[in-house]
Each structure stands twice: as C-alpha cells, then as structure tokens.
Amino acid sequence: MSTPTAKAFIDSYHPQKNGTCSVSIQVTYQRKKKYYPVFTIDKNRMSMKVAEFERVITAKRRSDVDKVIYNKIHSYETKANDIIEKLPVFTFGSFERLYIENRGASESVSLAFDECIADLKAEGRIGTATSFESAKISLD
C-alpha cells in the first residue's frame, strides 16, 4: 500500500508572462498528483522564479526575506503532512476537507445554510432559523 506524500512544488511548466511560476504543495497518492496553491500574507498566490525557489528551499543560510518565504512554504507543507498522518484512510476528498480552510461555505449552498441555521439556533434566534430552514427547502 502506498503512502501519500506532500512536498513544495514550483510549476516551471507553465511560467507566467513575467517569468515567475506558481508555488504549490504537491500531494501524491497512488501515482495521482494534486496541487494546492501556497498563498502570500496578502492572500495572493505565491509565485517566484525557479532559481529563487531553489535558493529559498535548499539554502543553508537564508536572508531575512528568504526566511519569511521559506517559513510560509514550509508551514503549508507541514500542515499537509500533519493532515496526512491524522487521516486513518487517505482520500483526496477527506484531505481537502481538512486542508482547505473555509471550504464549507463555498462547497455548497445547502451546507452554508445548515451552518447558519445551527448558529442561529445556538444564539436562541429560533424564528430566524426557521425562516432560513424554509428558504433552504425552497432552494432544494
């Protein structure tokens, strides 16, 4: 049985017009690969030149800027590996549910309604929760 792996990856096959390439986490399981983007602090996808990526990842001594970039990439990689270790049975679906933040609201309208209804009931706003339940039923 194969074990899933997660590692930092730069997409040098599809460079952007400015010469930079997207940085992502490559998760491999049973020879299937999926890529999950690494985001910068300002929520943009991280991209850099291939030589810059190699320098940041493999350097023994990093500048302060390189340390920040390396730590960001490494945090995504560590998060992916931690989730892989915690899953009793790995599937890409179960991995994505834990790895991708705030996915529930965008995954389906029904799930977003369910979460909102639960919050309203917890706050004691039963009338509004009932209205949301009716709206959910009418959308189904």
PDB file of C-alpha atoms in Angstrom:
ATOM      1  CA  MET A   1       0.000   0.000   0.000  1.00  0.00           C
ATOM      2  CA  SER A   2       1.403   3.393  -0.944  1.00  0.00           C
ATOM      3  CA  THR A   3       1.724   6.251   1.471  1.00  0.00           C
ATOM      4  CA  PRO A   4       0.649   9.770   0.457  1.00  0.00           C
ATOM      5  CA  THR A   5       3.354  12.441   0.332  1.00  0.00           C
ATOM      6  CA  ALA A   6       3.280  16.237   0.349  1.00  0.00           C
ATOM      7  CA  LYS A   7       6.096  18.491  -0.804  1.00  0.00           C
ATOM      8  CA  ALA A   8       6.685  22.006  -2.080  1.00  0.00           C
ATOM      9  CA  PHE A   9       6.486  22.334  -5.853  1.00  0.00           C
ATOM     10  CA  ILE A  10       7.102  25.111  -8.375  1.00  0.00           C
ATOM     11  CA  ASP A  11       5.189  24.876 -11.647  1.00  0.00           C
ATOM     12  CA  SER A  12       8.036  25.580 -14.061  1.00  0.00           C
ATOM     13  CA  TYR A  13       5.994  24.038 -16.897  1.00  0.00           C
ATOM     14  CA  HIS A  14       3.580  26.977 -17.004  1.00  0.00           C
ATOM     15  CA  PRO A  15       5.544  30.201 -16.386  1.00  0.00           C
ATOM     16  CA  GLN A  16       3.670  33.483 -16.251  1.00  0.00           C
ATOM     17  CA  LYS A  17       4.422  36.348 -18.633  1.00  0.00           C
ATOM     18  CA  ASN A  18       6.772  37.972 -16.095  1.00  0.00           C
ATOM     19  CA  GLY A  19       8.863  34.771 -15.817  1.00  0.00           C
ATOM     20  CA  THR A  20       7.621  33.686 -12.410  1.00  0.00           C
ATOM     21  CA  CYS A  21       5.976  30.351 -11.662  1.00  0.00           C
ATOM     22  CA  SER A  22       3.280  29.388  -9.159  1.00  0.00           C
ATOM     23  CA  VAL A  23       4.329  27.728  -5.908  1.00  0.00           C
ATOM     24  CA  SER A  24       2.094  24.974  -4.562  1.00  0.00           C
ATOM     25  CA  ILE A  25       2.041  21.875  -2.408  1.00  0.00           C
ATOM     26  CA  GLN A  26       2.061  18.659  -4.431  1.00  0.00           C
ATOM     27  CA  VAL A  27       0.207  15.780  -2.776  1.00  0.00           C
ATOM     28  CA  THR A  28       0.873  12.382  -4.357  1.00  0.00           C
ATOM     29  CA  TYR A  29      -1.064   9.211  -3.606  1.00  0.00           C
ATOM     30  CA  GLN A  30      -1.125   6.036  -5.699  1.00  0.00           C
ATOM     31  CA  ARG A  31       0.627   7.880  -8.540  1.00  0.00           C
ATOM     32  CA  LYS A  32      -2.074  10.561  -8.661  1.00  0.00           C
ATOM     33  CA  LYS A  33      -0.967  14.121  -8.016  1.00  0.00           C
ATOM     34  CA  LYS A  34      -2.978  17.118  -6.901  1.00  0.00           C
ATOM     35  CA  TYR A  35      -1.673  20.627  -6.379  1.00  0.00           C
ATOM     36  CA  TYR A  36      -2.757  23.072  -3.685  1.00  0.00           C
ATOM     37  CA  PRO A  37      -1.599  26.698  -4.038  1.00  0.00           C
ATOM     38  CA  VAL A  38       0.523  28.481  -1.467  1.00  0.00           C
ATOM     39  CA  PHE A  39      -0.782  31.946  -0.635  1.00  0.00           C
ATOM     40  CA  THR A  40       1.159  35.007   0.468  1.00  0.00           C
ATOM     41  CA  ILE A  41       0.277  37.028   3.550  1.00  0.00           C
ATOM     42  CA  ASP A  42      -1.980  39.292   1.452  1.00  0.00           C
ATOM     43  CA  LYS A  43      -3.946  36.234   0.151  1.00  0.00           C
ATOM     44  CA  ASN A  44      -2.416  36.216  -3.359  1.00  0.00           C
ATOM     45  CA  ARG A  45      -0.982  33.059  -4.890  1.00  0.00           C
ATOM     46  CA  MET A  46       2.739  32.845  -4.286  1.00  0.00           C
ATOM     47  CA  SER A  47       4.883  32.930  -7.409  1.00  0.00           C
ATOM     48  CA  MET A  48       8.625  33.311  -7.952  1.00  0.00           C
ATOM     49  CA  LYS A  49      11.359  32.460 -10.397  1.00  0.00           C
ATOM     50  CA  VAL A  50      12.619  28.881 -10.407  1.00  0.00           C
ATOM     51  CA  ALA A  51      16.172  29.865  -9.356  1.00  0.00           C
ATOM     52  CA  GLU A  52      14.750  31.923  -6.492  1.00  0.00           C
ATOM     53  CA  PHE A  53      12.607  28.967  -5.346  1.00  0.00           C
ATOM     54  CA  GLU A  54      15.597  26.593  -5.440  1.00  0.00           C
ATOM     55  CA  ARG A  55      17.692  29.077  -3.454  1.00  0.00           C
ATOM     56  CA  VAL A  56      14.998  29.546  -0.788  1.00  0.00           C
ATOM     57  CA  ILE A  57      14.293  25.829  -0.393  1.00  0.00           C
ATOM     58  CA  THR A  58      17.844  24.435  -0.471  1.00  0.00           C
ATOM     59  CA  ALA A  59      19.950  27.211   1.069  1.00  0.00           C
ATOM     60  CA  LYS A  60      21.779  26.523   4.318  1.00  0.00           C
ATOM     61  CA  ARG A  61      21.921  30.238   5.120  1.00  0.00           C
ATOM     62  CA  ARG A  62      18.956  32.408   4.194  1.00  0.00           C
ATOM     63  CA  SER A  63      18.456  36.151   4.180  1.00  0.00           C
ATOM     64  CA  ASP A  64      15.625  37.547   6.295  1.00  0.00           C
ATOM     65  CA  VAL A  65      13.332  37.797   3.265  1.00  0.00           C
ATOM     66  CA  ASP A  66      14.177  34.230   2.216  1.00  0.00           C
ATOM     67  CA  LYS A  67      13.443  33.009   5.756  1.00  0.00           C
ATOM     68  CA  VAL A  68       9.953  34.504   5.632  1.00  0.00           C
ATOM     69  CA  ILE A  69       9.264  32.899   2.241  1.00  0.00           C
ATOM     70  CA  TYR A  70      10.707  29.548   3.349  1.00  0.00           C
ATOM     71  CA  ASN A  71       8.678  29.550   6.575  1.00  0.00           C
ATOM     72  CA  LYS A  72       5.474  30.284   4.653  1.00  0.00           C
ATOM     73  CA  ILE A  73       6.059  27.440   2.184  1.00  0.00           C
ATOM     74  CA  HIS A  74       7.191  25.095   4.957  1.00  0.00           C
ATOM     75  CA  SER A  75       4.068  25.862   7.043  1.00  0.00           C
ATOM     76  CA  TYR A  76       1.811  24.783   4.150  1.00  0.00           C
ATOM     77  CA  GLU A  77       3.903  21.645   3.631  1.00  0.00           C
ATOM     78  CA  THR A  78       3.848  20.805   7.345  1.00  0.00           C
ATOM     79  CA  LYS A  79       0.088  21.333   7.538  1.00  0.00           C
ATOM     80  CA  ALA A  80      -0.432  18.938   4.616  1.00  0.00           C
ATOM     81  CA  ASN A  81       1.842  16.279   6.149  1.00  0.00           C
ATOM     82  CA  ASP A  82       0.153  16.593   9.550  1.00  0.00           C
ATOM     83  CA  ILE A  83      -3.266  16.065   7.981  1.00  0.00           C
ATOM     84  CA  ILE A  84      -1.987  13.063   6.016  1.00  0.00           C
ATOM     85  CA  GLU A  85      -0.696  11.494   9.255  1.00  0.00           C
ATOM     86  CA  LYS A  86      -4.002  12.079  11.084  1.00  0.00           C
ATOM     87  CA  LEU A  87      -6.211  10.518   8.420  1.00  0.00           C
ATOM     88  CA  PRO A  88      -6.889   6.820   9.114  1.00  0.00           C
ATOM     89  CA  VAL A  89      -7.723   6.227   5.427  1.00  0.00           C
ATOM     90  CA  PHE A  90      -6.399   8.736   2.917  1.00  0.00           C
ATOM     91  CA  THR A  91      -8.607  10.070   0.154  1.00  0.00           C
ATOM     92  CA  PHE A  92      -8.144  13.365  -1.640  1.00  0.00           C
ATOM     93  CA  GLY A  93     -11.676  14.370  -0.595  1.00  0.00           C
ATOM     94  CA  SER A  94     -11.054  13.814   3.111  1.00  0.00           C
ATOM     95  CA  PHE A  95      -7.670  15.543   2.826  1.00  0.00           C
ATOM     96  CA  GLU A  96      -9.207  18.590   1.131  1.00  0.00           C
ATOM     97  CA  ARG A  97     -11.951  18.929   3.755  1.00  0.00           C
ATOM     98  CA  LEU A  98      -9.284  19.334   6.426  1.00  0.00           C
ATOM     99  CA  TYR A  99      -6.639  21.179   4.393  1.00  0.00           C
ATOM    100  CA  ILE A 100      -8.654  23.845   2.619  1.00  0.00           C
ATOM    101  CA  GLU A 101      -9.948  26.477   5.029  1.00  0.00           C
ATOM    102  CA  ASN A 102     -13.440  27.998   4.719  1.00  0.00           C
ATOM    103  CA  ARG A 103     -14.346  25.458   2.068  1.00  0.00           C
ATOM    104  CA  GLY A 104     -17.694  24.593   3.628  1.00  0.00           C
ATOM    105  CA  ALA A 105     -19.411  27.831   2.664  1.00  0.00           C
ATOM    106  CA  SER A 106     -18.283  27.712  -0.941  1.00  0.00           C
ATOM    107  CA  GLU A 107     -18.716  23.946  -1.366  1.00  0.00           C
ATOM    108  CA  SER A 108     -22.498  24.019  -1.358  1.00  0.00           C
ATOM    109  CA  VAL A 109     -25.300  26.403  -0.568  1.00  0.00           C
ATOM    110  CA  SER A 110     -27.046  23.724   1.465  1.00  0.00           C
ATOM    111  CA  LEU A 111     -24.057  23.316   3.779  1.00  0.00           C
ATOM    112  CA  ALA A 112     -23.797  27.090   4.238  1.00  0.00           C
ATOM    113  CA  PHE A 113     -27.480  27.221   5.181  1.00  0.00           C
ATOM    114  CA  ASP A 114     -27.018  24.354   7.666  1.00  0.00           C
ATOM    115  CA  GLU A 115     -24.115  26.131   9.369  1.00  0.00           C
ATOM    116  CA  CYS A 116     -26.037  29.397   9.560  1.00  0.00           C
ATOM    117  CA  ILE A 117     -29.150  27.660  10.938  1.00  0.00           C
ATOM    118  CA  ALA A 118     -27.079  25.924  13.618  1.00  0.00           C
ATOM    119  CA  ASP A 119     -25.509  29.254  14.636  1.00  0.00           C
ATOM    120  CA  LEU A 120     -28.911  30.945  14.824  1.00  0.00           C
ATOM    121  CA  LYS A 121     -30.349  28.156  16.976  1.00  0.00           C
ATOM    122  CA  ALA A 122     -27.313  28.335  19.285  1.00  0.00           C
ATOM    123  CA  GLU A 123     -27.969  32.075  19.708  1.00  0.00           C
ATOM    124  CA  GLY A 124     -31.626  31.361  20.540  1.00  0.00           C
ATOM    125  CA  ARG A 125     -32.896  33.028  17.336  1.00  0.00           C
ATOM    126  CA  ILE A 126     -35.380  30.286  16.536  1.00  0.00           C
ATOM    127  CA  GLY A 127     -37.679  32.411  14.329  1.00  0.00           C
ATOM    128  CA  THR A 128     -34.854  33.453  12.035  1.00  0.00           C
ATOM    129  CA  ALA A 129     -33.513  29.886  11.980  1.00  0.00           C
ATOM    130  CA  THR A 130     -36.954  28.657  10.890  1.00  0.00           C
ATOM    131  CA  SER A 131     -37.004  31.252   8.103  1.00  0.00           C
ATOM    132  CA  PHE A 132     -33.603  30.050   6.913  1.00  0.00           C
ATOM    133  CA  GLU A 133     -34.806  26.425   7.004  1.00  0.00           C
ATOM    134  CA  SER A 134     -37.794  27.375   4.832  1.00  0.00           C
ATOM    135  CA  ALA A 135     -35.529  29.231   2.393  1.00  0.00           C
ATOM    136  CA  LYS A 136     -33.222  26.212   2.192  1.00  0.00           C
ATOM    137  CA  ILE A 137     -36.156  23.896   1.436  1.00  0.00           C
ATOM    138  CA  SER A 138     -37.427  26.211  -1.299  1.00  0.00           C
ATOM    139  CA  LEU A 139     -33.980  26.224  -2.960  1.00  0.00           C
ATOM    140  CA  ASP A 140     -33.663  22.425  -2.968  1.00  0.00           C
TER     141      ASP A 140
END
